XYZ file of C-alpha atoms in Angstrom:
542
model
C 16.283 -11.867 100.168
C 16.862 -15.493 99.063
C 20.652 -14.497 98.305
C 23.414 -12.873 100.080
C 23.821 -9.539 98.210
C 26.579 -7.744 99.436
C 28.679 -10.511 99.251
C 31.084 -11.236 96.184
C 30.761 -15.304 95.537
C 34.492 -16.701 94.339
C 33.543 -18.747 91.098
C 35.812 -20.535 89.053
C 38.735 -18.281 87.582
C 38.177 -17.067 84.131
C 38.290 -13.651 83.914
C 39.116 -10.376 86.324
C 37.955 -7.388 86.845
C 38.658 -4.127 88.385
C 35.444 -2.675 89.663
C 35.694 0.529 92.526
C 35.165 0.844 95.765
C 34.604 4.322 96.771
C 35.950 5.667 100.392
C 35.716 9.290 100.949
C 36.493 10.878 97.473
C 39.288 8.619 96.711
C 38.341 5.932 94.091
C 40.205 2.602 95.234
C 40.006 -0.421 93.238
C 39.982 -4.445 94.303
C 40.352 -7.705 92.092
C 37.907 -10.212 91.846
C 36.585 -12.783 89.647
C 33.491 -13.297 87.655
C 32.346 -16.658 86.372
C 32.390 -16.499 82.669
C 28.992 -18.668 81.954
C 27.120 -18.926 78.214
C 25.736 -15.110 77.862
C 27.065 -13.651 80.947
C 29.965 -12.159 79.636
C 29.677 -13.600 76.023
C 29.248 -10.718 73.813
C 28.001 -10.716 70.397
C 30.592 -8.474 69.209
C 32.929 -5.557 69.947
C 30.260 -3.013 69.676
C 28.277 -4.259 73.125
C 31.774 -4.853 75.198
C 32.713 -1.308 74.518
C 29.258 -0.225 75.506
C 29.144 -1.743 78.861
C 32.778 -0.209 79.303
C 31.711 3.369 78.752
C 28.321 2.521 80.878
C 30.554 0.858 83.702
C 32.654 4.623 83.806
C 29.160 6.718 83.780
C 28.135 4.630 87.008
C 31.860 5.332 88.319
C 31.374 9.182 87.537
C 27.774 8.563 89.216
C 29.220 6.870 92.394
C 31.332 10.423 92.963
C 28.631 12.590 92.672
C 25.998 10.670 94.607
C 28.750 10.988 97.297
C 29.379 14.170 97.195
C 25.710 14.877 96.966
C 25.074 13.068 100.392
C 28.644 14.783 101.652
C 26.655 18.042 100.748
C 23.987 17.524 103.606
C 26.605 14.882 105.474
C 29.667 17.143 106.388
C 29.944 20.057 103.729
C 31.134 23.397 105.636
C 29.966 26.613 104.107
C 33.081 28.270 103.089
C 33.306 24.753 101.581
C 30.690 24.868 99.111
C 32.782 27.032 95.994
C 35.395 24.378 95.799
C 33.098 21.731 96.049
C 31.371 23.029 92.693
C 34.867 23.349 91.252
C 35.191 19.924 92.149
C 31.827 18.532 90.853
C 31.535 20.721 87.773
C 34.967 18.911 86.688
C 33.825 15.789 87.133
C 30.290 16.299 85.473
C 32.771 18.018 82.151
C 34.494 14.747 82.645
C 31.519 12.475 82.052
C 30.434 14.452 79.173
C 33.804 14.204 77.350
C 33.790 10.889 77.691
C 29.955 10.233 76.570
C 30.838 12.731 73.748
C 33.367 11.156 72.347
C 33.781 9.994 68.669
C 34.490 6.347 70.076
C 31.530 6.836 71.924
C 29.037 8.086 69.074
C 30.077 5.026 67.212
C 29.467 2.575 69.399
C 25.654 4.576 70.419
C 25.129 4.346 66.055
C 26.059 0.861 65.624
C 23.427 0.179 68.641
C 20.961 2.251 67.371
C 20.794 0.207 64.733
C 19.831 -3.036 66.403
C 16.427 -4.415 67.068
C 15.536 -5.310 70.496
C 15.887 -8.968 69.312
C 19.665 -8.879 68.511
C 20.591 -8.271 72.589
C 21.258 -11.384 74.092
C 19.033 -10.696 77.097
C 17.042 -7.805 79.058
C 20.545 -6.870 80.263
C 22.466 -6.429 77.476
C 19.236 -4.336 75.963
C 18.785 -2.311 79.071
C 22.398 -1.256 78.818
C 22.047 -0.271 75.415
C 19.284 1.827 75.857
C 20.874 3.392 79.295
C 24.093 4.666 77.628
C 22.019 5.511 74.293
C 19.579 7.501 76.246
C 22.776 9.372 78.031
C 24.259 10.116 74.928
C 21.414 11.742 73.387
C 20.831 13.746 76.919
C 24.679 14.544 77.120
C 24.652 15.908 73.209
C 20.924 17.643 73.165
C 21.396 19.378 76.486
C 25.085 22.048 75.877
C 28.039 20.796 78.243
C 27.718 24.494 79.874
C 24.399 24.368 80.610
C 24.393 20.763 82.528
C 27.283 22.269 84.587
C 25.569 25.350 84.973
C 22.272 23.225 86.455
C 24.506 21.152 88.848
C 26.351 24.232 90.122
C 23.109 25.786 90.404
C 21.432 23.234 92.096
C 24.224 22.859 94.853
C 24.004 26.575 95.252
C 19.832 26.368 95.793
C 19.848 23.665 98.291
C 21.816 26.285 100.114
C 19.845 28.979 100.001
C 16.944 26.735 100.608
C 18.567 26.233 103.978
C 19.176 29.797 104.422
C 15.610 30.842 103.515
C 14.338 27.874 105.579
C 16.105 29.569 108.455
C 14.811 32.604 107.967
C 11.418 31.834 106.935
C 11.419 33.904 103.931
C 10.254 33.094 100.621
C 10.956 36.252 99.464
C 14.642 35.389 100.150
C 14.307 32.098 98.321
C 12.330 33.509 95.693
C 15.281 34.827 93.177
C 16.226 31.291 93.113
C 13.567 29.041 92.719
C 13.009 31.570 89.401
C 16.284 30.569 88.233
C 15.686 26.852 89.023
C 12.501 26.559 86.753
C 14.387 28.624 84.083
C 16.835 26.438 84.253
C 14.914 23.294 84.073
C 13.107 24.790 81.108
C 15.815 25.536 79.118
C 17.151 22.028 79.540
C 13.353 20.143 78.570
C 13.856 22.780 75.358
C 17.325 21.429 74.611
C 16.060 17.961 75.067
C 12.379 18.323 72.926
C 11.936 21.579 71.717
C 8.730 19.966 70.043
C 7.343 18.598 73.804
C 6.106 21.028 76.369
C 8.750 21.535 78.827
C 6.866 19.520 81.770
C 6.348 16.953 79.806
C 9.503 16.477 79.176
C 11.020 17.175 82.635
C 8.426 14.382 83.800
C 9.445 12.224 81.738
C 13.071 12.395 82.246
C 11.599 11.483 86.134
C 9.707 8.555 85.140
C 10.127 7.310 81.812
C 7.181 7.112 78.770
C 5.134 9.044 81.567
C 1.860 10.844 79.757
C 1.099 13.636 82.254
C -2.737 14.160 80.679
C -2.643 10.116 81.834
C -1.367 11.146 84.933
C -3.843 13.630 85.440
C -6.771 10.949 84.890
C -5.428 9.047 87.598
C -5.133 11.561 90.206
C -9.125 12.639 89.295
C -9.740 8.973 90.173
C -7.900 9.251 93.186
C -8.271 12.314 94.788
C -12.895 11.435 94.319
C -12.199 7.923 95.995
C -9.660 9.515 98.534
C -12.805 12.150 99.471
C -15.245 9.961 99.558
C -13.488 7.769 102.135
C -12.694 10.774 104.222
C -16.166 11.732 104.511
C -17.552 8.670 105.723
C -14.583 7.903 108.398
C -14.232 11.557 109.527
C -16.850 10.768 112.691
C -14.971 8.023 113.933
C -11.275 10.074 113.340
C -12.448 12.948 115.246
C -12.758 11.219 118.628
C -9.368 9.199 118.383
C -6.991 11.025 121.001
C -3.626 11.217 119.727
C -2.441 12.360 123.196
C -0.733 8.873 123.784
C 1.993 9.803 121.299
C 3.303 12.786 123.615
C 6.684 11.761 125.375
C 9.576 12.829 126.028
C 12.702 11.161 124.351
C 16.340 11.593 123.412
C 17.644 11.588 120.286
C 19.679 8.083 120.795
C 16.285 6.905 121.908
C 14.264 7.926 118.864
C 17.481 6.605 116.281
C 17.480 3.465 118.306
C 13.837 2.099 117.771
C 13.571 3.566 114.221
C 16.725 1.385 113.693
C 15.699 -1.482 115.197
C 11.897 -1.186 113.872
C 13.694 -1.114 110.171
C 15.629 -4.367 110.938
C 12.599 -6.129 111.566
C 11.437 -6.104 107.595
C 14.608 -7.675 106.720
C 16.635 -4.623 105.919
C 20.603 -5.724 105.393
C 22.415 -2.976 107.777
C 25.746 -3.870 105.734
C 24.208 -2.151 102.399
C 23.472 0.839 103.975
C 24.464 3.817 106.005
C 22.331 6.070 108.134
C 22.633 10.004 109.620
C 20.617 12.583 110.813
C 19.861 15.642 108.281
C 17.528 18.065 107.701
C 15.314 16.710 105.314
C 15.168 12.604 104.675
C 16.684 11.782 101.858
C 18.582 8.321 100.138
C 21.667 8.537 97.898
C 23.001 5.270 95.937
C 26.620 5.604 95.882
C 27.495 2.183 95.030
C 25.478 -0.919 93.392
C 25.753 -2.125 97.431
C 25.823 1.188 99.110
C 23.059 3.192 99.859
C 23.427 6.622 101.951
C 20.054 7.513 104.311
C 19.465 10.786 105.672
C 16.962 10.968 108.271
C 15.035 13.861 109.461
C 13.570 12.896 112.926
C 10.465 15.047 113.124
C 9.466 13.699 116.957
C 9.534 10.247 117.794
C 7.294 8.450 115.819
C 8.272 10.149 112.012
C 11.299 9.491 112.295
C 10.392 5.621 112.529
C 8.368 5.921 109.312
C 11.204 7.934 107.693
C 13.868 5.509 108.296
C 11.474 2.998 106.702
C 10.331 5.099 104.028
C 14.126 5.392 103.151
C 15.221 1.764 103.708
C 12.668 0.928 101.273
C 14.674 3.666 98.900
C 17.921 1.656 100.101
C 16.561 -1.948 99.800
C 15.736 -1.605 96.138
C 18.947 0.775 95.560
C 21.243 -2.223 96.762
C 19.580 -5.348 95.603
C 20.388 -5.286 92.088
C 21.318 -8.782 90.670
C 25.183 -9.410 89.872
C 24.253 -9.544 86.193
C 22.783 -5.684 86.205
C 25.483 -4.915 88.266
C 28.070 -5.974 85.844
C 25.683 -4.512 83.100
C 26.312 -0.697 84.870
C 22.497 -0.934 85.862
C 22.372 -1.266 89.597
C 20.049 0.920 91.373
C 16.721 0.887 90.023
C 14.670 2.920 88.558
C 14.290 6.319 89.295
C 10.889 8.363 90.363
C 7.725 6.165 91.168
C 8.462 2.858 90.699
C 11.561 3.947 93.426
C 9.216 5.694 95.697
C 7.012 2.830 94.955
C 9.284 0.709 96.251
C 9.787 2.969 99.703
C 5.790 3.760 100.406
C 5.809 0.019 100.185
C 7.826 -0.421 103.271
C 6.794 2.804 104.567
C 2.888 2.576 104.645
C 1.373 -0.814 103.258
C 4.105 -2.499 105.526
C 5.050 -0.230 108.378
C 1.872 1.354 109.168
C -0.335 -2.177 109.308
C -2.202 -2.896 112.666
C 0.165 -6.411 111.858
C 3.264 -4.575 111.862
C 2.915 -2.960 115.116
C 1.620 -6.330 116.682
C 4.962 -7.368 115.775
C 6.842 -3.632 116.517
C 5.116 -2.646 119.393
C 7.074 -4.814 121.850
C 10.349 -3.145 120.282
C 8.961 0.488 121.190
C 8.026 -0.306 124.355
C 11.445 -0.953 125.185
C 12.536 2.414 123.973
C 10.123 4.454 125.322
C 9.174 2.431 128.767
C 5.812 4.429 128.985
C 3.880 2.250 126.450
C 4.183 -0.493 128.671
C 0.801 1.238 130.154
C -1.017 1.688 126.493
C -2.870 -0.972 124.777
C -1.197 -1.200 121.499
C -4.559 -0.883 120.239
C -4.883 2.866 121.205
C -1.276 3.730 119.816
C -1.845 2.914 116.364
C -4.825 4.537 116.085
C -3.334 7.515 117.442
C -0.916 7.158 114.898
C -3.369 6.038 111.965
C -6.054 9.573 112.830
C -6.996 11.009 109.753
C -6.890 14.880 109.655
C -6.151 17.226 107.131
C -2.624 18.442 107.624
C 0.057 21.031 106.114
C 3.062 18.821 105.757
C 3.630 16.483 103.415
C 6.006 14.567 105.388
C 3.785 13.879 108.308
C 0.445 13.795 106.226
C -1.487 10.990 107.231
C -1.236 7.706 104.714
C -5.101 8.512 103.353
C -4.316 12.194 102.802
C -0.768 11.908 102.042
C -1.335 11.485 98.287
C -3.128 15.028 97.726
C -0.202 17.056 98.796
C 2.122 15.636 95.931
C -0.508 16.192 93.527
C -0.901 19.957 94.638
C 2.719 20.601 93.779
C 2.367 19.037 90.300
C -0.242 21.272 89.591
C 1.352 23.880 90.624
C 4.406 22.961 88.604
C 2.227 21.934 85.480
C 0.627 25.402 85.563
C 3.909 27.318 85.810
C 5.288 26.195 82.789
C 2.411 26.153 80.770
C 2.676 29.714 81.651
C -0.699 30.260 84.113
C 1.207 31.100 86.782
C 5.265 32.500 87.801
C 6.966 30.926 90.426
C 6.837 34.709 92.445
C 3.475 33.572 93.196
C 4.150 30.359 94.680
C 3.642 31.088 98.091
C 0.042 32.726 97.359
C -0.671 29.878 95.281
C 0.579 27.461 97.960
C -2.331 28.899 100.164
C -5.064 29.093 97.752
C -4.519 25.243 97.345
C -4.578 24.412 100.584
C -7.065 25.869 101.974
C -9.302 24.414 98.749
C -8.086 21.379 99.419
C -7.667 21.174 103.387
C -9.471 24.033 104.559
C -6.067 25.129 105.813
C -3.596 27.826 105.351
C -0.086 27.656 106.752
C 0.678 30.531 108.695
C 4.236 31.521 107.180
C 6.507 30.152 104.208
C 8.483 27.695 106.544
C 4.770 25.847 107.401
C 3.980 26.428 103.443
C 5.822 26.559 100.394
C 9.800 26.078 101.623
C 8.407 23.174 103.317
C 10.108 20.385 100.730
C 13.876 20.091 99.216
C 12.811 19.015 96.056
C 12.798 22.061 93.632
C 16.429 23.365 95.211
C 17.803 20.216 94.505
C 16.742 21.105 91.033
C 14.251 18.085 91.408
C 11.176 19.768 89.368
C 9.328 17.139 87.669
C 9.372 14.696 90.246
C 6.431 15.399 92.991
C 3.697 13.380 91.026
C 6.131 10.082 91.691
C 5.003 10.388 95.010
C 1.477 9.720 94.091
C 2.133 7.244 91.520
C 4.433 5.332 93.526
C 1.260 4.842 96.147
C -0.674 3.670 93.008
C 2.216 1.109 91.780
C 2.580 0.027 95.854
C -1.445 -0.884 96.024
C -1.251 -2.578 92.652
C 2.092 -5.002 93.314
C 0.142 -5.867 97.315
C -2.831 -6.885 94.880
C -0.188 -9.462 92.677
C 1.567 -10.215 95.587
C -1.266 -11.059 97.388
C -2.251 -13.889 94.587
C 0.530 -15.804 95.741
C 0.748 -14.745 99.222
C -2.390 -14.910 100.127
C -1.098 -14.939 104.205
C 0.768 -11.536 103.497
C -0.982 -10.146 106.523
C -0.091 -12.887 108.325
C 3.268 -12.847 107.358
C 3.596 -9.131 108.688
C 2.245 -10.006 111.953
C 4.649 -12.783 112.370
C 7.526 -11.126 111.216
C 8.270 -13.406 108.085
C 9.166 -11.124 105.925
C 11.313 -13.387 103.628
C 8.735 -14.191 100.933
C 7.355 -11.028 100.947
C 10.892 -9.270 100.031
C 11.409 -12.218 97.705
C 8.663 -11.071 95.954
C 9.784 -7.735 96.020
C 13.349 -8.940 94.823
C 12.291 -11.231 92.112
C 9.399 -9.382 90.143
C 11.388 -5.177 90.683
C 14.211 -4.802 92.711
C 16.876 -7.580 91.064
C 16.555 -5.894 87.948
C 17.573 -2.268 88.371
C 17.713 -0.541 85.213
C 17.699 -2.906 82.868
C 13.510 -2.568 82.127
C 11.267 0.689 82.102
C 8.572 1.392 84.801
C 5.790 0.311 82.231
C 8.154 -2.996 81.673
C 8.606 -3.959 85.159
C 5.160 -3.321 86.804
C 3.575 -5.678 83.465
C 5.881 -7.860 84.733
C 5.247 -7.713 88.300
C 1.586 -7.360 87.922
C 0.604 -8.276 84.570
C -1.569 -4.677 84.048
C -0.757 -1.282 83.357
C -1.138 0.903 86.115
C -4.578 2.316 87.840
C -5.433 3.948 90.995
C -7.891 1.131 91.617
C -5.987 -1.292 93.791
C -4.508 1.645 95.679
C -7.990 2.625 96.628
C -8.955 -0.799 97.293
C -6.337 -1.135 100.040
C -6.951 2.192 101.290
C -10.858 1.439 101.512
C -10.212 -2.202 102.805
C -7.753 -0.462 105.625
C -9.991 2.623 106.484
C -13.339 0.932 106.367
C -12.688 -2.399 107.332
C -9.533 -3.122 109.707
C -9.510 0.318 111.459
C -13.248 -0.321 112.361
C -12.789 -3.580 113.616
C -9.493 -2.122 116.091
């Protein structure tokens, strides 16, 4: 990545710090030293040194719960789970004292006050709008109810599990109710003047405009059908019968491993364990938790690069947003962005898998007989499909933007969440000509809304769109990017990557960092343009 990032550098003493390091749930803190250079740690004034102090204790309160978040799926024993929302409602009333304070208001007024020309730099700005933004959340939204939600929430993902188990939405169903109540009375705390899904989106991805949204995916889902139609001859006859094998589970966790590694992935930033749905905490500004779910062999290779493109852009903030309390990046699609990246314009490339297929061949011996040729088509067949997770990359986008619809029409009030499994098969079989044949094939399929993540499925989508559009920047300076892939060069693509989105974090919005990285405001264009130079060009010519 150009830089060593999870290494401290020893500059010239000036100035120390205490900054955590988080092992189990015990908070332990080191020394070390920060170079104090002209507008590093210069502030103007009192005001913005107390800010970042406050910010710098949010990301500390943060750290815990992403941990104990991850522990939740990680280790978390059942008779566990009370004290454990004991434990994380304290620490959530903990973070709101502190963000509620008077100190606090008075340093969030004096900023308030500022123009975006009195910060010193995009840092100093993006901090002030972080902890001003938290503030205004932490007073608009009542103490009880935010620990309410995150009790809640722990409680769902539970009961998710359960239902999953049992395949029964009707067991679920009493919960997912109370989940979108929830989530409505919070968008009504925060805008009682928005509609609540607006609002809910937004806190997802920031200055989103869900009748903009809804343009796009009318752009997409006509180009996405029109490129199914004229490739569904040649899908039909591609046997996928090459991907049958047998395996172990050290097998599978080996290549996906090893396959990530090859794109440059830094195995000291990041941790990695098997769960039942893939998932990537940020506990730390250089420690990001991945959950896989190994579905078979093969998805659980896209998974682990799916969520080492979640991790990668979690742990390469820049020292300066670290120090700023704005490591991580942003959250929603320019973060799934960031993972469908590595996932799908990356790791499912006919020049990835020149490059990958040597490395699964020596996990699963029996490819040694396949042209590699035959396996990635195999893996690249088009076909309508009930899962989102295993969705093929053409198709993939249209089961986000069923759920948002779905969502949308809930709380504008066309439709109650006790209908959501009938609903689930009404839109699939419009859109797939498919119905899934019980609730765990259908609507208890995804995580998302237990985790109290409603809001969030049109990300997804978007983050495809913001993917297509940063290859087509990218791709004006590295013209050889194919090239690259195929060879296994990787270093200026993720320098790219690092320089124009991930060094940042939080300091700019989504609209701010993909005008910087691309110079346009988003469209589904590009995004069809790769998926109509990949479908009807390069998968033809296989």
């Amino acid at each position: 990545m150009g830089r060593t990032l999870c290494k401290l550098a020893k500059n010239s003493l000036s100035e120390s710090l205490s900054l955590p390091l988080v092992a189990g749930e015990f908070v332990f803190y080191t020394e070390f030293t920060v170079k104090k250079e002209e507008g590093v740690f210069s502030m103007a004034d009192k005001i913005m040194e107390q800010a970042l102090e406050i910010l710098r204790h949010q990301r500390y309160y943060d750290s815990i719960q992403g941990l104990m978040g991850w522990d939740l799926w990680e280790g978390l024993s059942k008779k566990g789970q009370p004290y454990r929302g004991e434990v994380s409602g304290y620490f959530t009333r903990q973070a709101l004292a502190e963000l509620k304070s008077p100190e606090t208001r008075k340093v969030v007024d004096a900023l308030k006050e500022r123009k975006p020309e009195d910060f010193e730099d995009i840092y100093l700005k993006g901090a002030a709008h972080e902890l001003c933004q938290r503030y205004d959340r932490a007073v608009q939204v009542p103490e009880d109810l935010q620990v309410e939600v995150r009790n809640y929430t722990g409680q769902a993902q539970m009961v998710w599990r359960d239902a999953l188990d049992k395949n029964s939405f009707e067991f679920y169903k009493p919960t997912i109710k109370g989940l979108f109540e929830l989530k409505k009375r919070v968008a009504e705390a925060i805008d009682p003047n928005r509609p609540a899904f607006d609002v809910l989106c937004g806190t997802v991805d920031e200055g989103i405009d869900t009748q903009r949204v809804q343009q796009l995916f009318a752009g997409l889902k006509k180009g996405i059908v029109e490129i199914m139609e004229q490739i569904a001859p040649q899908h039909e006859k591609i046997d996928t019968g090459v991907l049958e094998t047998p395996y172990t589970h050290q097998q599978r966790r080996d290549a996906a491993f090893e396959i990530n590694l090859l794109t440059g992935f830094d195995p000291d930033c990041a941790h990695d364990s098997q769960v039942l749905h893939g998932m990537c905490t940020g506990v730390g500004p250089r420690d990001s938790r991945i959950a896989i779910s190994y579905k078979g062999v093969w998805g659980g290779i896209f998974t682990m690069l799916h969520e080492g493109g979640h991790a990668r852009y979690g742990y390469s903030s820049n020292d300066r947003a670290v120090e700023c309390g704005l490591w991580g990046g942003l959250s929603g699609a320019m973060h799934e962005g960031q993972a469908r990246f590595y996932e799908n314009i990356i790791g499912k490339s006919p020049e990835f898998w020149r490059l990958a297929y040597p490395v699964a061949v020596k996990h699963f011996p029996y490819l040694k007989d396949v042209p590699m040729e035959k396996f990635y088509m195999a893996q690249m067949k088009v076909q309508p499909s009930l899962h989102r997770i295993t969705a093929d990359e053409l198709t993939y986008s249209l089961h986000p933007i069923i759920r948002f619809e779905m969502e949308k029409d809930c709380f504008d009030g066309k439709t109650s969440t006790d209908d959501f499994e009938e609903i689930w098969r009404e839109k699939y079989k419009e859109t797939f000509g498919l119905v899934p044949k019980d609730a765990r094939e259908g609507v208890l399929q995804d995580i998302h809304w237990a985790s109290g993540h409603i809001g969030y499925f049109q990300s997804y989508t978007l983050g495809n769109l913001y993917g297509g559009q940063m290859l087509h920047a990218m791709k004006k300076v590295l013209p050889n990017f194919d090239e690259l892939v195929e060879k296994g060069e990787f270093a200026p693509i993720n320098q790219w990557l690092y320089d124009n989105v991930h060094q940042f974090g939080r300091a700019m919005t989504p609209t701010e960092v993909l005008l910087h990285a691309t110079g346009e405001e988003l469209t589904e264009t590009y995004f069809l343009d790769y998926l109509r130079d990949k479908y009807l060009n390069k998968l033809r010519n296989i």
